[in-house]
C-alpha atoms as a PDB file:
ATOM      1  CA  MET A   1    -214.133 120.117  51.095  1.00  0.00           C
ATOM      2  CA  LYS A   2    -214.034 117.167  49.034  1.00  0.00           C
ATOM      3  CA  ASN A   3    -212.193 115.221  51.762  1.00  0.00           C
ATOM      4  CA  ALA A   4    -214.488 115.771  54.620  1.00  0.00           C
ATOM      5  CA  PHE A   5    -217.536 114.923  52.155  1.00  0.00           C
ATOM      6  CA  GLY A   6    -215.517 111.340  52.107  1.00  0.00           C
ATOM      7  CA  LYS A   7    -215.196 110.896  55.271  1.00  0.00           C
ATOM      8  CA  LEU A   8    -219.159 111.955  55.917  1.00  0.00           C
ATOM      9  CA  VAL A   9    -220.260 109.432  53.186  1.00  0.00           C
ATOM     10  CA  ILE A  10    -217.843 106.681  54.372  1.00  0.00           C
ATOM     11  CA  SER A  11    -218.829 107.463  58.005  1.00  0.00           C
ATOM     12  CA  LEU A  12    -222.529 106.732  57.374  1.00  0.00           C
ATOM     13  CA  THR A  13    -222.500 103.681  55.313  1.00  0.00           C
ATOM     14  CA  LEU A  14    -220.745 102.188  58.211  1.00  0.00           C
ATOM     15  CA  LEU A  15    -223.681 102.986  60.455  1.00  0.00           C
ATOM     16  CA  VAL A  16    -225.815 101.844  58.362  1.00  0.00           C
ATOM     17  CA  LEU A  17    -224.164  98.685  57.595  1.00  0.00           C
ATOM     18  CA  PRO A  18    -226.173  95.649  59.528  1.00  0.00           C
ATOM     19  CA  MET A  19    -223.635  94.297  62.641  1.00  0.00           C
ATOM     20  CA  THR A  20    -223.707  90.947  61.870  1.00  0.00           C
ATOM     21  CA  GLY A  21    -220.087  91.358  59.053  1.00  0.00           C
ATOM     22  CA  PHE A  22    -217.938  90.715  62.425  1.00  0.00           C
ATOM     23  CA  ALA A  23    -215.181  88.422  62.747  1.00  0.00           C
ATOM     24  CA  GLY A  24    -215.369  84.882  63.802  1.00  0.00           C
ATOM     25  CA  GLY A  25    -218.926  84.315  61.763  1.00  0.00           C
ATOM     26  CA  GLY A  26    -221.304  85.750  64.483  1.00  0.00           C
ATOM     27  CA  SER A  27    -221.059  82.460  66.976  1.00  0.00           C
ATOM     28  CA  GLU A  28    -220.678  83.449  70.653  1.00  0.00           C
ATOM     29  CA  MET A  29    -217.358  83.933  71.609  1.00  0.00           C
ATOM     30  CA  ALA A  30    -215.669  80.677  73.454  1.00  0.00           C
ATOM     31  CA  PRO A  31    -211.862  79.126  73.715  1.00  0.00           C
ATOM     32  CA  ALA A  32    -209.752  77.915  71.054  1.00  0.00           C
ATOM     33  CA  LYS A  33    -210.056  73.821  70.852  1.00  0.00           C
ATOM     34  CA  TYR A  34    -207.733  72.381  72.904  1.00  0.00           C
ATOM     35  CA  GLN A  35    -205.683  69.309  71.565  1.00  0.00           C
ATOM     36  CA  ASP A  36    -205.341  66.632  74.217  1.00  0.00           C
ATOM     37  CA  ILE A  37    -202.417  64.881  72.235  1.00  0.00           C
ATOM     38  CA  GLN A  38    -199.476  66.972  72.823  1.00  0.00           C
ATOM     39  CA  PHE A  39    -196.663  66.040  70.337  1.00  0.00           C
ATOM     40  CA  ASN A  40    -193.183  64.675  71.051  1.00  0.00           C
ATOM     41  CA  HIS A  41    -191.233  66.626  69.251  1.00  0.00           C
ATOM     42  CA  ILE A  42    -187.486  65.667  68.027  1.00  0.00           C
ATOM     43  CA  ASN A  43    -184.890  67.838  66.075  1.00  0.00           C
ATOM     44  CA  MET A  44    -183.004  66.998  63.091  1.00  0.00           C
ATOM     45  CA  ARG A  45    -179.699  65.933  65.626  1.00  0.00           C
ATOM     46  CA  GLU A  46    -181.474  63.514  67.644  1.00  0.00           C
ATOM     47  CA  ALA A  47    -183.094  62.167  64.470  1.00  0.00           C
ATOM     48  CA  GLU A  48    -180.350  61.588  62.367  1.00  0.00           C
ATOM     49  CA  THR A  49    -178.901  59.410  64.835  1.00  0.00           C
ATOM     50  CA  LEU A  50    -181.771  57.163  64.900  1.00  0.00           C
ATOM     51  CA  VAL A  51    -181.625  56.496  61.224  1.00  0.00           C
ATOM     52  CA  GLY A  52    -181.156  52.998  59.989  1.00  0.00           C
ATOM     53  CA  LYS A  53    -181.424  51.629  63.713  1.00  0.00           C
ATOM     54  CA  GLU A  54    -183.646  48.841  63.862  1.00  0.00           C
ATOM     55  CA  GLY A  55    -187.342  49.224  65.484  1.00  0.00           C
ATOM     56  CA  VAL A  56    -187.240  53.123  64.437  1.00  0.00           C
ATOM     57  CA  HIS A  57    -189.338  54.060  61.671  1.00  0.00           C
ATOM     58  CA  PHE A  58    -189.677  56.859  59.333  1.00  0.00           C
ATOM     59  CA  PHE A  59    -192.614  58.230  57.968  1.00  0.00           C
ATOM     60  CA  ASP A  60    -192.809  60.787  55.016  1.00  0.00           C
ATOM     61  CA  VAL A  61    -195.955  62.767  54.936  1.00  0.00           C
ATOM     62  CA  ASN A  62    -195.025  64.669  51.708  1.00  0.00           C
ATOM     63  CA  THR A  63    -196.522  65.064  48.749  1.00  0.00           C
ATOM     64  CA  LEU A  64    -195.186  62.215  45.924  1.00  0.00           C
ATOM     65  CA  GLU A  65    -193.220  64.798  43.851  1.00  0.00           C
ATOM     66  CA  LEU A  66    -191.734  66.134  46.946  1.00  0.00           C
ATOM     67  CA  TRP A  67    -191.064  62.550  47.815  1.00  0.00           C
ATOM     68  CA  ALA A  68    -189.331  61.636  44.406  1.00  0.00           C
ATOM     69  CA  GLU A  69    -186.747  64.505  45.162  1.00  0.00           C
ATOM     70  CA  GLY A  70    -185.889  62.490  47.997  1.00  0.00           C
ATOM     71  CA  TYR A  71    -186.122  61.514  51.418  1.00  0.00           C
ATOM     72  CA  ILE A  72    -185.064  60.509  54.387  1.00  0.00           C
ATOM     73  CA  PRO A  73    -182.943  57.182  54.196  1.00  0.00           C
ATOM     74  CA  GLY A  74    -185.118  54.712  54.833  1.00  0.00           C
ATOM     75  CA  ALA A  75    -188.212  56.573  55.513  1.00  0.00           C
ATOM     76  CA  ILE A  76    -191.666  55.108  54.314  1.00  0.00           C
ATOM     77  CA  TYR A  77    -193.935  56.764  51.966  1.00  0.00           C
ATOM     78  CA  PHE A  78    -197.234  57.651  54.251  1.00  0.00           C
ATOM     79  CA  ASN A  79    -199.503  59.819  51.853  1.00  0.00           C
ATOM     80  CA  VAL A  80    -201.098  56.687  51.138  1.00  0.00           C
ATOM     81  CA  LYS A  81    -204.778  55.662  51.331  1.00  0.00           C
ATOM     82  CA  ASP A  82    -204.218  52.697  53.613  1.00  0.00           C
ATOM     83  CA  TRP A  83    -201.241  54.244  55.845  1.00  0.00           C
ATOM     84  CA  LYS A  84    -202.850  52.012  58.401  1.00  0.00           C
ATOM     85  CA  LYS A  85    -200.911  49.220  57.229  1.00  0.00           C
ATOM     86  CA  LEU A  86    -197.591  50.640  57.263  1.00  0.00           C
ATOM     87  CA  LEU A  87    -197.611  51.180  61.182  1.00  0.00           C
ATOM     88  CA  PRO A  88    -195.424  48.500  63.215  1.00  0.00           C
ATOM     89  CA  ALA A  89    -197.188  45.854  65.282  1.00  0.00           C
ATOM     90  CA  ASP A  90    -195.142  47.228  68.432  1.00  0.00           C
ATOM     91  CA  LYS A  91    -197.408  50.236  69.188  1.00  0.00           C
ATOM     92  CA  ASP A  92    -194.000  51.336  71.735  1.00  0.00           C
ATOM     93  CA  ALA A  93    -192.132  51.770  68.375  1.00  0.00           C
ATOM     94  CA  VAL A  94    -190.450  54.569  67.614  1.00  0.00           C
ATOM     95  CA  MET A  95    -191.829  56.263  64.722  1.00  0.00           C
ATOM     96  CA  VAL A  96    -190.627  59.641  63.720  1.00  0.00           C
ATOM     97  CA  PHE A  97    -193.079  61.618  61.255  1.00  0.00           C
ATOM     98  CA  TYR A  98    -192.143  64.653  58.935  1.00  0.00           C
ATOM     99  CA  CYS A  99    -193.220  66.408  56.195  1.00  0.00           C
ATOM    100  CA  ALA A 100    -191.964  69.619  54.470  1.00  0.00           C
ATOM    101  CA  ASN A 101    -190.973  72.604  56.862  1.00  0.00           C
ATOM    102  CA  ARG A 102    -192.052  73.914  60.134  1.00  0.00           C
ATOM    103  CA  LEU A 103    -195.109  75.806  57.605  1.00  0.00           C
ATOM    104  CA  CYS A 104    -196.362  71.919  56.684  1.00  0.00           C
ATOM    105  CA  ASN A 105    -198.509  70.383  59.113  1.00  0.00           C
ATOM    106  CA  ALA A 106    -199.587  67.088  57.201  1.00  0.00           C
ATOM    107  CA  SER A 107    -196.703  65.552  59.690  1.00  0.00           C
ATOM    108  CA  GLU A 108    -198.668  66.843  62.912  1.00  0.00           C
ATOM    109  CA  ILE A 109    -202.339  65.576  61.507  1.00  0.00           C
ATOM    110  CA  ALA A 110    -200.384  62.071  60.301  1.00  0.00           C
ATOM    111  CA  ALA A 111    -198.721  61.757  64.517  1.00  0.00           C
ATOM    112  CA  ARG A 112    -201.763  62.891  65.750  1.00  0.00           C
ATOM    113  CA  ALA A 113    -203.963  60.214  63.704  1.00  0.00           C
ATOM    114  CA  VAL A 114    -201.189  57.465  65.027  1.00  0.00           C
ATOM    115  CA  MET A 115    -201.190  58.466  68.464  1.00  0.00           C
ATOM    116  CA  LYS A 116    -205.079  58.126  68.724  1.00  0.00           C
ATOM    117  CA  LEU A 117    -204.495  54.520  67.693  1.00  0.00           C
ATOM    118  CA  GLY A 118    -202.702  54.164  70.710  1.00  0.00           C
ATOM    119  CA  TYR A 119    -199.041  54.329  69.571  1.00  0.00           C
ATOM    120  CA  THR A 120    -196.511  56.289  72.003  1.00  0.00           C
ATOM    121  CA  GLY A 121    -193.428  56.398  70.272  1.00  0.00           C
ATOM    122  CA  VAL A 122    -194.890  58.405  68.153  1.00  0.00           C
ATOM    123  CA  ARG A 123    -192.460  62.095  67.175  1.00  0.00           C
ATOM    124  CA  GLN A 124    -192.538  64.717  64.796  1.00  0.00           C
ATOM    125  CA  MET A 125    -190.007  66.584  63.539  1.00  0.00           C
ATOM    126  CA  PRO A 126    -190.529  70.273  62.340  1.00  0.00           C
ATOM    127  CA  GLU A 127    -187.793  70.905  60.160  1.00  0.00           C
ATOM    128  CA  GLY A 128    -189.103  68.327  58.178  1.00  0.00           C
ATOM    129  CA  ILE A 129    -187.006  67.183  54.518  1.00  0.00           C
ATOM    130  CA  TYR A 130    -186.189  70.966  53.442  1.00  0.00           C
ATOM    131  CA  GLY A 131    -184.566  71.379  56.817  1.00  0.00           C
ATOM    132  CA  TRP A 132    -182.926  67.994  56.415  1.00  0.00           C
ATOM    133  CA  ARG A 133    -181.428  68.919  52.576  1.00  0.00           C
ATOM    134  CA  LEU A 134    -180.690  72.215  53.599  1.00  0.00           C
ATOM    135  CA  SER A 135    -178.686  71.598  56.501  1.00  0.00           C
ATOM    136  CA  GLY A 136    -176.335  68.557  54.129  1.00  0.00           C
ATOM    137  CA  ARG A 137    -177.710  65.489  55.250  1.00  0.00           C
ATOM    138  CA  VAL A 138    -177.920  62.346  53.123  1.00  0.00           C
ATOM    139  CA  THR A 139    -181.472  61.408  51.578  1.00  0.00           C
ATOM    140  CA  GLU A 140    -182.235  58.637  49.458  1.00  0.00           C
ATOM    141  CA  LYS A 141    -184.444  58.840  46.177  1.00  0.00           C
ATOM    142  CA  PRO A 142    -186.507  56.375  44.979  1.00  0.00           C
END
């Protein structure tokens, strides 16, 4: 009896509540925004072959604390206010962006911003510095 009364109260409460609290914020249904710039991902094995090569630039888009723990040799700390000054003059130069790991999207945001400036050699390494370290690859410290 007590259980049936509780179900009745819950049912009545749900019927009385206004129907404006649905997921999606109450706006009209629309397709998800399409990203017009698609990433050119790079795996760690391929990235490792590019480390130290002339004309290849690695950009670490992590926090300063994570940067201080170690970064890919030769990588440039990208998380600065005037990041555009760090970019090479050659818009076709190979640039590899990475952050912490696959759950971090900072390198995707940075890579997309650079691509919007007309750079064509932009690559993004999803495994990030954690994947790099876990695989036993060499790192540098500031």
